[in-house]
Amino acid sequence: MVSANSKHENSNVDPHPRPPPAPQYDTFPLRTPRQRAAYRESLQAPRPYVCPITQDLFVDPVVAADGHTYERPDLLRWFSIGAGPEWRSPTTGRLERRRATYDNAAVRGMVME
């Protein structure tokens, strides 16, 4: 049996409770130039995975005679710019005599992970 008072006991419960207040967040956490630069840096690919000629992520990395890794089509384009047997390294600026390239499977594997 339901008593007459039980109806009034539940009347203190709000039928439409309000959600708790939302936490206050800093809507613009990158206030200083230093913070913005650090954030931009965090969004970029790690330096060993980026071609020094185009700053693009490696897809087909090769090692050149200067010992540095480049993206194959970009390095071949760099070679075509030079007129003569020597070419200037895009990384060191030194003149190199050999235009041989070798696949860099280690960097390709790291980029694919």
mmCIF file of N, CA and C in Angstrom:
data_model
loop_
_atom_site.group_PDB
_atom_site.id
_atom_site.type_symbol
_atom_site.label_atom_id
_atom_site.label_comp_id
_atom_site.label_asym_id
_atom_site.label_seq_id
_atom_site.Cartn_x
_atom_site.Cartn_y
_atom_site.Cartn_z
ATOM 1 N N MET A 1 0.825 -1.163 0.000
ATOM 2 C CA MET A 1 0.000 0.000 0.000
ATOM 3 C C MET A 1 0.881 1.242 0.000
ATOM 4 N N VAL A 2 0.535 2.236 -0.797
ATOM 5 C CA VAL A 2 1.304 3.467 -0.909
ATOM 6 C C VAL A 2 0.691 4.487 0.029
ATOM 7 N N SER A 3 1.547 5.055 0.850
ATOM 8 C CA SER A 3 1.020 6.054 1.777
ATOM 9 C C SER A 3 0.895 7.396 1.094
ATOM 10 N N ALA A 4 0.138 8.277 1.651
ATOM 11 C CA ALA A 4 -0.064 9.611 1.095
ATOM 12 C C ALA A 4 1.200 10.431 1.200
ATOM 13 N N ASN A 5 2.036 10.147 2.186
ATOM 14 C CA ASN A 5 3.271 10.909 2.377
ATOM 15 C C ASN A 5 4.354 10.533 1.366
ATOM 16 N N SER A 6 4.319 9.302 0.841
ATOM 17 C CA SER A 6 5.358 8.892 -0.097
ATOM 18 C C SER A 6 5.330 9.716 -1.370
ATOM 19 N N LYS A 7 4.170 10.202 -1.738
ATOM 20 C CA LYS A 7 4.057 11.048 -2.918
ATOM 21 C C LYS A 7 4.743 12.376 -2.683
ATOM 22 N N HIS A 8 4.642 12.892 -1.487
ATOM 23 C CA HIS A 8 5.256 14.178 -1.163
ATOM 24 C C HIS A 8 6.752 14.049 -0.897
ATOM 25 N N GLU A 9 7.203 12.873 -0.470
ATOM 26 C CA GLU A 9 8.628 12.672 -0.213
ATOM 27 C C GLU A 9 9.427 12.780 -1.506
ATOM 28 N N ASN A 10 8.897 12.314 -2.612
ATOM 29 C CA ASN A 10 9.591 12.347 -3.893
ATOM 30 C C ASN A 10 9.428 13.683 -4.597
ATOM 31 N N SER A 11 8.636 14.581 -4.068
ATOM 32 C CA SER A 11 8.419 15.858 -4.743
ATOM 33 C C SER A 11 9.638 16.764 -4.643
ATOM 34 N N ASN A 12 10.596 16.461 -3.738
ATOM 35 C CA ASN A 12 11.810 17.259 -3.623
ATOM 36 C C ASN A 12 12.816 16.949 -4.732
ATOM 37 N N VAL A 13 12.630 15.890 -5.466
ATOM 38 C CA VAL A 13 13.531 15.498 -6.545
ATOM 39 C C VAL A 13 13.174 16.306 -7.784
ATOM 40 N N ASP A 14 14.179 16.960 -8.347
ATOM 41 C CA ASP A 14 13.970 17.781 -9.541
ATOM 42 C C ASP A 14 13.753 16.856 -10.739
ATOM 43 N N PRO A 15 12.626 16.974 -11.441
ATOM 44 C CA PRO A 15 12.384 16.092 -12.587
ATOM 45 C C PRO A 15 13.311 16.396 -13.765
ATOM 46 N N HIS A 16 13.895 17.579 -13.791
ATOM 47 C CA HIS A 16 14.814 17.970 -14.876
ATOM 48 C C HIS A 16 16.120 18.466 -14.257
ATOM 49 N N PRO A 17 16.967 17.553 -13.803
ATOM 50 C CA PRO A 17 18.202 18.004 -13.141
ATOM 51 C C PRO A 17 19.140 18.677 -14.142
ATOM 52 N N ARG A 18 19.857 19.651 -13.662
ATOM 53 C CA ARG A 18 20.817 20.371 -14.506
ATOM 54 C C ARG A 18 22.142 19.603 -14.506
ATOM 55 N N PRO A 19 22.837 19.606 -15.651
ATOM 56 C CA PRO A 19 24.143 18.943 -15.671
ATOM 57 C C PRO A 19 25.139 19.748 -14.835
ATOM 58 N N PRO A 20 26.180 19.092 -14.358
ATOM 59 C CA PRO A 20 27.187 19.839 -13.591
ATOM 60 C C PRO A 20 27.843 20.879 -14.497
ATOM 61 N N PRO A 21 28.367 21.939 -13.906
ATOM 62 C CA PRO A 21 29.005 22.961 -14.738
ATOM 63 C C PRO A 21 30.212 22.393 -15.477
ATOM 64 N N ALA A 22 30.409 22.865 -16.680
ATOM 65 C CA ALA A 22 31.531 22.403 -17.501
ATOM 66 C C ALA A 22 32.837 22.924 -16.913
ATOM 67 N N PRO A 23 33.907 22.120 -16.996
ATOM 68 C CA PRO A 23 35.199 22.612 -16.503
ATOM 69 C C PRO A 23 35.680 23.765 -17.365
ATOM 70 N N GLN A 24 36.384 24.669 -16.743
ATOM 71 C CA GLN A 24 36.893 25.840 -17.445
ATOM 72 C C GLN A 24 38.260 25.511 -18.049
ATOM 73 N N TYR A 25 38.361 25.617 -19.355
ATOM 74 C CA TYR A 25 39.610 25.366 -20.060
ATOM 75 C C TYR A 25 40.129 26.677 -20.626
ATOM 76 N N ASP A 26 41.448 26.744 -20.734
ATOM 77 C CA ASP A 26 42.061 27.885 -21.397
ATOM 78 C C ASP A 26 41.831 27.696 -22.890
ATOM 79 N N THR A 27 41.051 28.549 -23.494
ATOM 80 C CA THR A 27 40.695 28.360 -24.898
ATOM 81 C C THR A 27 41.820 28.779 -25.841
ATOM 82 N N PHE A 28 42.837 29.464 -25.341
ATOM 83 C CA PHE A 28 43.959 29.853 -26.194
ATOM 84 C C PHE A 28 45.256 29.611 -25.426
ATOM 85 N N PRO A 29 45.690 28.324 -25.343
ATOM 86 C CA PRO A 29 46.866 28.012 -24.530
ATOM 87 C C PRO A 29 48.180 28.463 -25.162
ATOM 88 N N LEU A 30 48.197 28.805 -26.442
ATOM 89 C CA LEU A 30 49.442 29.179 -27.122
ATOM 90 C C LEU A 30 49.527 30.695 -27.187
ATOM 91 N N ARG A 31 49.802 31.295 -26.075
ATOM 92 C CA ARG A 31 49.772 32.752 -25.981
ATOM 93 C C ARG A 31 51.061 33.411 -26.453
ATOM 94 N N THR A 32 52.200 32.793 -26.224
ATOM 95 C CA THR A 32 53.469 33.433 -26.571
ATOM 96 C C THR A 32 53.999 32.890 -27.893
ATOM 97 N N PRO A 33 54.833 33.650 -28.579
ATOM 98 C CA PRO A 33 55.448 33.150 -29.820
ATOM 99 C C PRO A 33 56.239 31.862 -29.589
ATOM 100 N N ARG A 34 56.877 31.749 -28.440
ATOM 101 C CA ARG A 34 57.649 30.549 -28.136
ATOM 102 C C ARG A 34 56.736 29.318 -28.032
ATOM 103 N N GLN A 35 55.574 29.478 -27.394
ATOM 104 C CA GLN A 35 54.626 28.370 -27.281
ATOM 105 C C GLN A 35 54.084 27.983 -28.653
ATOM 106 N N ARG A 36 53.789 28.968 -29.495
ATOM 107 C CA ARG A 36 53.272 28.680 -30.834
ATOM 108 C C ARG A 36 54.332 27.981 -31.681
ATOM 109 N N ALA A 37 55.591 28.407 -31.582
ATOM 110 C CA ALA A 37 56.668 27.772 -32.341
ATOM 111 C C ALA A 37 56.872 26.329 -31.875
ATOM 112 N N ALA A 38 56.803 26.087 -30.580
ATOM 113 C CA ALA A 38 56.954 24.725 -30.064
ATOM 114 C C ALA A 38 55.810 23.842 -30.545
ATOM 115 N N TYR A 39 54.616 24.393 -30.600
ATOM 116 C CA TYR A 39 53.465 23.618 -31.079
ATOM 117 C C TYR A 39 53.631 23.270 -32.556
ATOM 118 N N ARG A 40 54.024 24.246 -33.383
ATOM 119 C CA ARG A 40 54.238 23.978 -34.811
ATOM 120 C C ARG A 40 55.318 22.919 -35.003
ATOM 121 N N GLU A 41 56.381 23.005 -34.219
ATOM 122 C CA GLU A 41 57.468 22.026 -34.308
ATOM 123 C C GLU A 41 56.978 20.626 -33.963
ATOM 124 N N SER A 42 56.065 20.529 -33.002
ATOM 125 C CA SER A 42 55.559 19.214 -32.596
ATOM 126 C C SER A 42 54.705 18.570 -33.680
ATOM 127 N N LEU A 43 54.156 19.364 -34.595
ATOM 128 C CA LEU A 43 53.315 18.832 -35.660
ATOM 129 C C LEU A 43 54.117 18.334 -36.857
ATOM 130 N N GLN A 44 55.374 18.697 -36.932
ATOM 131 C CA GLN A 44 56.192 18.331 -38.082
ATOM 132 C C GLN A 44 56.781 16.932 -37.917
ATOM 133 N N ALA A 45 57.076 16.309 -39.057
ATOM 134 C CA ALA A 45 57.713 14.988 -39.041
ATOM 135 C C ALA A 45 59.121 15.127 -38.478
ATOM 136 N N PRO A 46 59.625 14.083 -37.820
ATOM 137 C CA PRO A 46 61.003 14.132 -37.318
ATOM 138 C C PRO A 46 61.987 14.382 -38.453
ATOM 139 N N ARG A 47 63.012 15.151 -38.177
ATOM 140 C CA ARG A 47 63.986 15.585 -39.177
ATOM 141 C C ARG A 47 64.612 14.437 -39.980
ATOM 142 N N PRO A 48 64.941 13.286 -39.371
ATOM 143 C CA PRO A 48 65.551 12.213 -40.174
ATOM 144 C C PRO A 48 64.620 11.639 -41.237
ATOM 145 N N TYR A 49 63.324 11.941 -41.171
ATOM 146 C CA TYR A 49 62.350 11.398 -42.122
ATOM 147 C C TYR A 49 61.971 12.392 -43.203
ATOM 148 N N VAL A 50 62.680 13.516 -43.290
ATOM 149 C CA VAL A 50 62.314 14.592 -44.204
ATOM 150 C C VAL A 50 63.463 14.879 -45.158
ATOM 151 N N CYS A 51 63.139 15.012 -46.440
ATOM 152 C CA CYS A 51 64.154 15.329 -47.452
ATOM 153 C C CYS A 51 64.656 16.754 -47.249
ATOM 154 N N PRO A 52 65.980 16.965 -47.186
ATOM 155 C CA PRO A 52 66.499 18.320 -46.989
ATOM 156 C C PRO A 52 66.292 19.242 -48.194
ATOM 157 N N ILE A 53 65.976 18.689 -49.349
ATOM 158 C CA ILE A 53 65.742 19.533 -50.532
ATOM 159 C C ILE A 53 64.334 20.116 -50.505
ATOM 160 N N THR A 54 63.333 19.275 -50.291
ATOM 161 C CA THR A 54 61.933 19.726 -50.388
ATOM 162 C C THR A 54 61.227 19.842 -49.050
ATOM 163 N N GLN A 55 61.808 19.300 -47.983
ATOM 164 C CA GLN A 55 61.188 19.257 -46.661
ATOM 165 C C GLN A 55 59.934 18.387 -46.644
ATOM 166 N N ASP A 56 59.831 17.442 -47.578
ATOM 167 C CA ASP A 56 58.713 16.497 -47.622
ATOM 168 C C ASP A 56 59.144 15.172 -46.996
ATOM 169 N N LEU A 57 58.173 14.415 -46.511
ATOM 170 C CA LEU A 57 58.429 13.110 -45.927
ATOM 171 C C LEU A 57 58.969 12.155 -46.993
ATOM 172 N N PHE A 58 59.943 11.318 -46.620
ATOM 173 C CA PHE A 58 60.536 10.383 -47.571
ATOM 174 C C PHE A 58 59.529 9.334 -48.036
ATOM 175 N N VAL A 59 59.608 9.003 -49.317
ATOM 176 C CA VAL A 59 58.873 7.894 -49.898
ATOM 177 C C VAL A 59 59.868 6.924 -50.517
ATOM 178 N N ASP A 60 60.854 7.466 -51.253
ATOM 179 C CA ASP A 60 61.881 6.658 -51.916
ATOM 180 C C ASP A 60 63.254 7.246 -51.558
ATOM 181 N N PRO A 61 63.726 7.025 -50.307
ATOM 182 C CA PRO A 61 64.981 7.651 -49.881
ATOM 183 C C PRO A 61 66.207 6.959 -50.459
ATOM 184 N N VAL A 62 67.193 7.767 -50.844
ATOM 185 C CA VAL A 62 68.475 7.255 -51.334
ATOM 186 C C VAL A 62 69.602 8.023 -50.654
ATOM 187 N N VAL A 63 70.755 7.365 -50.558
ATOM 188 C CA VAL A 63 71.948 8.006 -50.026
ATOM 189 C C VAL A 63 72.782 8.461 -51.204
ATOM 190 N N ALA A 64 73.246 9.708 -51.157
ATOM 191 C CA ALA A 64 74.081 10.265 -52.232
ATOM 192 C C ALA A 64 75.555 10.155 -51.842
ATOM 193 N N ALA A 65 76.428 10.574 -52.747
ATOM 194 C CA ALA A 65 77.871 10.502 -52.520
ATOM 195 C C ALA A 65 78.314 11.349 -51.334
ATOM 196 N N ASP A 66 77.522 12.354 -50.954
ATOM 197 C CA ASP A 66 77.902 13.193 -49.813
ATOM 198 C C ASP A 66 77.539 12.539 -48.480
ATOM 199 N N GLY A 67 76.897 11.346 -48.524
ATOM 200 C CA GLY A 67 76.561 10.615 -47.313
ATOM 201 C C GLY A 67 75.220 10.978 -46.706
ATOM 202 N N HIS A 68 74.509 11.909 -47.302
ATOM 203 C CA HIS A 68 73.205 12.326 -46.788
ATOM 204 C C HIS A 68 72.083 11.645 -47.563
ATOM 205 N N THR A 69 70.914 11.568 -46.932
ATOM 206 C CA THR A 69 69.762 10.910 -47.537
ATOM 207 C C THR A 69 68.842 11.954 -48.153
ATOM 208 N N TYR A 70 68.379 11.651 -49.369
ATOM 209 C CA TYR A 70 67.479 12.538 -50.115
ATOM 210 C C TYR A 70 66.362 11.703 -50.728
ATOM 211 N N GLU A 71 65.310 12.357 -51.130
ATOM 212 C CA GLU A 71 64.251 11.702 -51.889
ATOM 213 C C GLU A 71 64.762 11.528 -53.320
ATOM 214 N N ARG A 72 64.647 10.323 -53.898
ATOM 215 C CA ARG A 72 65.247 10.012 -55.194
ATOM 216 C C ARG A 72 64.872 11.013 -56.299
ATOM 217 N N PRO A 73 63.571 11.275 -56.568
ATOM 218 C CA PRO A 73 63.264 12.196 -57.672
ATOM 219 C C PRO A 73 63.794 13.608 -57.443
ATOM 220 N N ASP A 74 63.830 14.027 -56.187
ATOM 221 C CA ASP A 74 64.326 15.378 -55.894
ATOM 222 C C ASP A 74 65.832 15.467 -56.113
ATOM 223 N N LEU A 75 66.553 14.419 -55.735
ATOM 224 C CA LEU A 75 68.003 14.429 -55.950
ATOM 225 C C LEU A 75 68.337 14.339 -57.438
ATOM 226 N N LEU A 76 67.601 13.527 -58.183
ATOM 227 C CA LEU A 76 67.848 13.447 -59.623
ATOM 228 C C LEU A 76 67.569 14.792 -60.301
ATOM 229 N N ARG A 77 66.552 15.476 -59.843
ATOM 230 C CA ARG A 77 66.269 16.829 -60.363
ATOM 231 C C ARG A 77 67.421 17.768 -59.998
ATOM 232 N N TRP A 78 67.958 17.637 -58.781
ATOM 233 C CA TRP A 78 69.092 18.454 -58.339
ATOM 234 C C TRP A 78 70.307 18.186 -59.226
ATOM 235 N N PHE A 79 70.535 16.907 -59.543
ATOM 236 C CA PHE A 79 71.642 16.560 -60.439
ATOM 237 C C PHE A 79 71.472 17.214 -61.802
ATOM 238 N N SER A 80 70.255 17.254 -62.322
ATOM 239 C CA SER A 80 70.019 17.790 -63.665
ATOM 240 C C SER A 80 70.254 19.296 -63.727
ATOM 241 N N ILE A 81 70.191 19.971 -62.607
ATOM 242 C CA ILE A 81 70.433 21.421 -62.581
ATOM 243 C C ILE A 81 71.901 21.715 -62.837
ATOM 244 N N GLY A 82 72.784 20.895 -62.260
ATOM 245 C CA GLY A 82 74.217 21.116 -62.419
ATOM 246 C C GLY A 82 74.672 20.790 -63.831
ATOM 247 N N ALA A 83 75.524 21.631 -64.370
ATOM 248 C CA ALA A 83 76.051 21.387 -65.717
ATOM 249 C C ALA A 83 77.509 20.973 -65.578
ATOM 250 N N GLY A 84 77.784 19.732 -65.766
ATOM 251 C CA GLY A 84 79.162 19.269 -65.656
ATOM 252 C C GLY A 84 79.232 18.025 -64.794
ATOM 253 N N PRO A 85 80.431 17.495 -64.648
ATOM 254 C CA PRO A 85 80.574 16.237 -63.919
ATOM 255 C C PRO A 85 80.409 16.399 -62.406
ATOM 256 N N GLU A 86 80.617 17.584 -61.883
ATOM 257 C CA GLU A 86 80.516 17.785 -60.446
ATOM 258 C C GLU A 86 79.155 18.377 -60.079
ATOM 259 N N TRP A 87 78.744 18.146 -58.860
ATOM 260 C CA TRP A 87 77.509 18.727 -58.360
ATOM 261 C C TRP A 87 77.732 19.185 -56.925
ATOM 262 N N ARG A 88 76.994 20.188 -56.519
ATOM 263 C CA ARG A 88 77.134 20.744 -55.179
ATOM 264 C C ARG A 88 76.101 20.092 -54.255
ATOM 265 N N SER A 89 76.565 19.603 -53.119
ATOM 266 C CA SER A 89 75.687 18.936 -52.162
ATOM 267 C C SER A 89 74.644 19.920 -51.622
ATOM 268 N N PRO A 90 73.355 19.551 -51.626
ATOM 269 C CA PRO A 90 72.334 20.437 -51.079
ATOM 270 C C PRO A 90 72.467 20.617 -49.563
ATOM 271 N N THR A 91 73.112 19.672 -48.901
ATOM 272 C CA THR A 91 73.229 19.745 -47.448
ATOM 273 C C THR A 91 74.507 20.425 -46.994
ATOM 274 N N THR A 92 75.641 20.034 -47.573
ATOM 275 C CA THR A 92 76.934 20.568 -47.112
ATOM 276 C C THR A 92 77.454 21.704 -47.979
ATOM 277 N N GLY A 93 77.008 21.774 -49.229
ATOM 278 C CA GLY A 93 77.510 22.798 -50.149
ATOM 279 C C GLY A 93 78.830 22.429 -50.803
ATOM 280 N N ARG A 94 79.378 21.267 -50.445
ATOM 281 C CA ARG A 94 80.646 20.840 -51.040
ATOM 282 C C ARG A 94 80.430 20.303 -52.439
ATOM 283 N N LEU A 95 81.468 20.421 -53.280
ATOM 284 C CA LEU A 95 81.417 19.828 -54.614
ATOM 285 C C LEU A 95 81.667 18.330 -54.512
ATOM 286 N N GLU A 96 80.854 17.565 -55.187
ATOM 287 C CA GLU A 96 80.976 16.109 -55.203
ATOM 288 C C GLU A 96 81.205 15.674 -56.641
ATOM 289 N N ARG A 97 81.983 14.613 -56.824
ATOM 290 C CA ARG A 97 82.287 14.140 -58.176
ATOM 291 C C ARG A 97 81.373 13.006 -58.610
ATOM 292 N N ARG A 98 80.988 12.150 -57.674
ATOM 293 C CA ARG A 98 80.163 10.998 -58.042
ATOM 294 C C ARG A 98 78.685 11.329 -57.913
ATOM 295 N N ARG A 99 77.885 10.819 -58.844
ATOM 296 C CA ARG A 99 76.435 11.006 -58.800
ATOM 297 C C ARG A 99 75.707 9.711 -58.463
ATOM 298 N N ALA A 100 76.441 8.752 -57.932
ATOM 299 C CA ALA A 100 75.837 7.464 -57.584
ATOM 300 C C ALA A 100 74.886 7.634 -56.403
ATOM 301 N N THR A 101 73.798 6.871 -56.427
ATOM 302 C CA THR A 101 72.853 6.851 -55.307
ATOM 303 C C THR A 101 72.625 5.405 -54.898
ATOM 304 N N TYR A 102 72.324 5.232 -53.619
ATOM 305 C CA TYR A 102 72.082 3.901 -53.066
ATOM 306 C C TYR A 102 70.787 3.943 -52.261
ATOM 307 N N ASP A 103 69.970 2.912 -52.415
ATOM 308 C CA ASP A 103 68.718 2.853 -51.650
ATOM 309 C C ASP A 103 69.013 2.932 -50.158
ATOM 310 N N ASN A 104 68.156 3.636 -49.437
ATOM 311 C CA ASN A 104 68.286 3.721 -47.989
ATOM 312 C C ASN A 104 67.094 2.991 -47.370
ATOM 313 N N ALA A 105 67.216 1.672 -47.284
ATOM 314 C CA ALA A 105 66.130 0.827 -46.785
ATOM 315 C C ALA A 105 65.842 1.095 -45.316
ATOM 316 N N ALA A 106 66.861 1.472 -44.556
ATOM 317 C CA ALA A 106 66.659 1.734 -43.115
ATOM 318 C C ALA A 106 65.711 2.905 -42.909
ATOM 319 N N VAL A 107 65.941 3.994 -43.618
ATOM 320 C CA VAL A 107 65.052 5.164 -43.477
ATOM 321 C C VAL A 107 63.674 4.833 -44.032
ATOM 322 N N ARG A 108 63.609 4.128 -45.138
ATOM 323 C CA ARG A 108 62.302 3.758 -45.707
ATOM 324 C C ARG A 108 61.503 2.942 -44.686
ATOM 325 N N GLY A 109 62.171 1.999 -44.017
ATOM 326 C CA GLY A 109 61.490 1.197 -43.007
ATOM 327 C C GLY A 109 61.000 2.010 -41.839
ATOM 328 N N MET A 110 61.796 2.982 -41.389
ATOM 329 C CA MET A 110 61.386 3.824 -40.261
ATOM 330 C C MET A 110 60.191 4.702 -40.633
ATOM 331 N N VAL A 111 60.181 5.216 -41.872
ATOM 332 C CA VAL A 111 59.079 6.072 -42.302
ATOM 333 C C VAL A 111 57.792 5.266 -42.424
ATOM 334 N N MET A 112 57.906 4.009 -42.844
ATOM 335 C CA MET A 112 56.720 3.171 -43.043
ATOM 336 C C MET A 112 56.076 2.745 -41.733
ATOM 337 N N GLU A 113 56.805 2.817 -40.613
ATOM 338 C CA GLU A 113 56.242 2.388 -39.330
ATOM 339 C C GLU A 113 55.123 3.277 -38.875
#
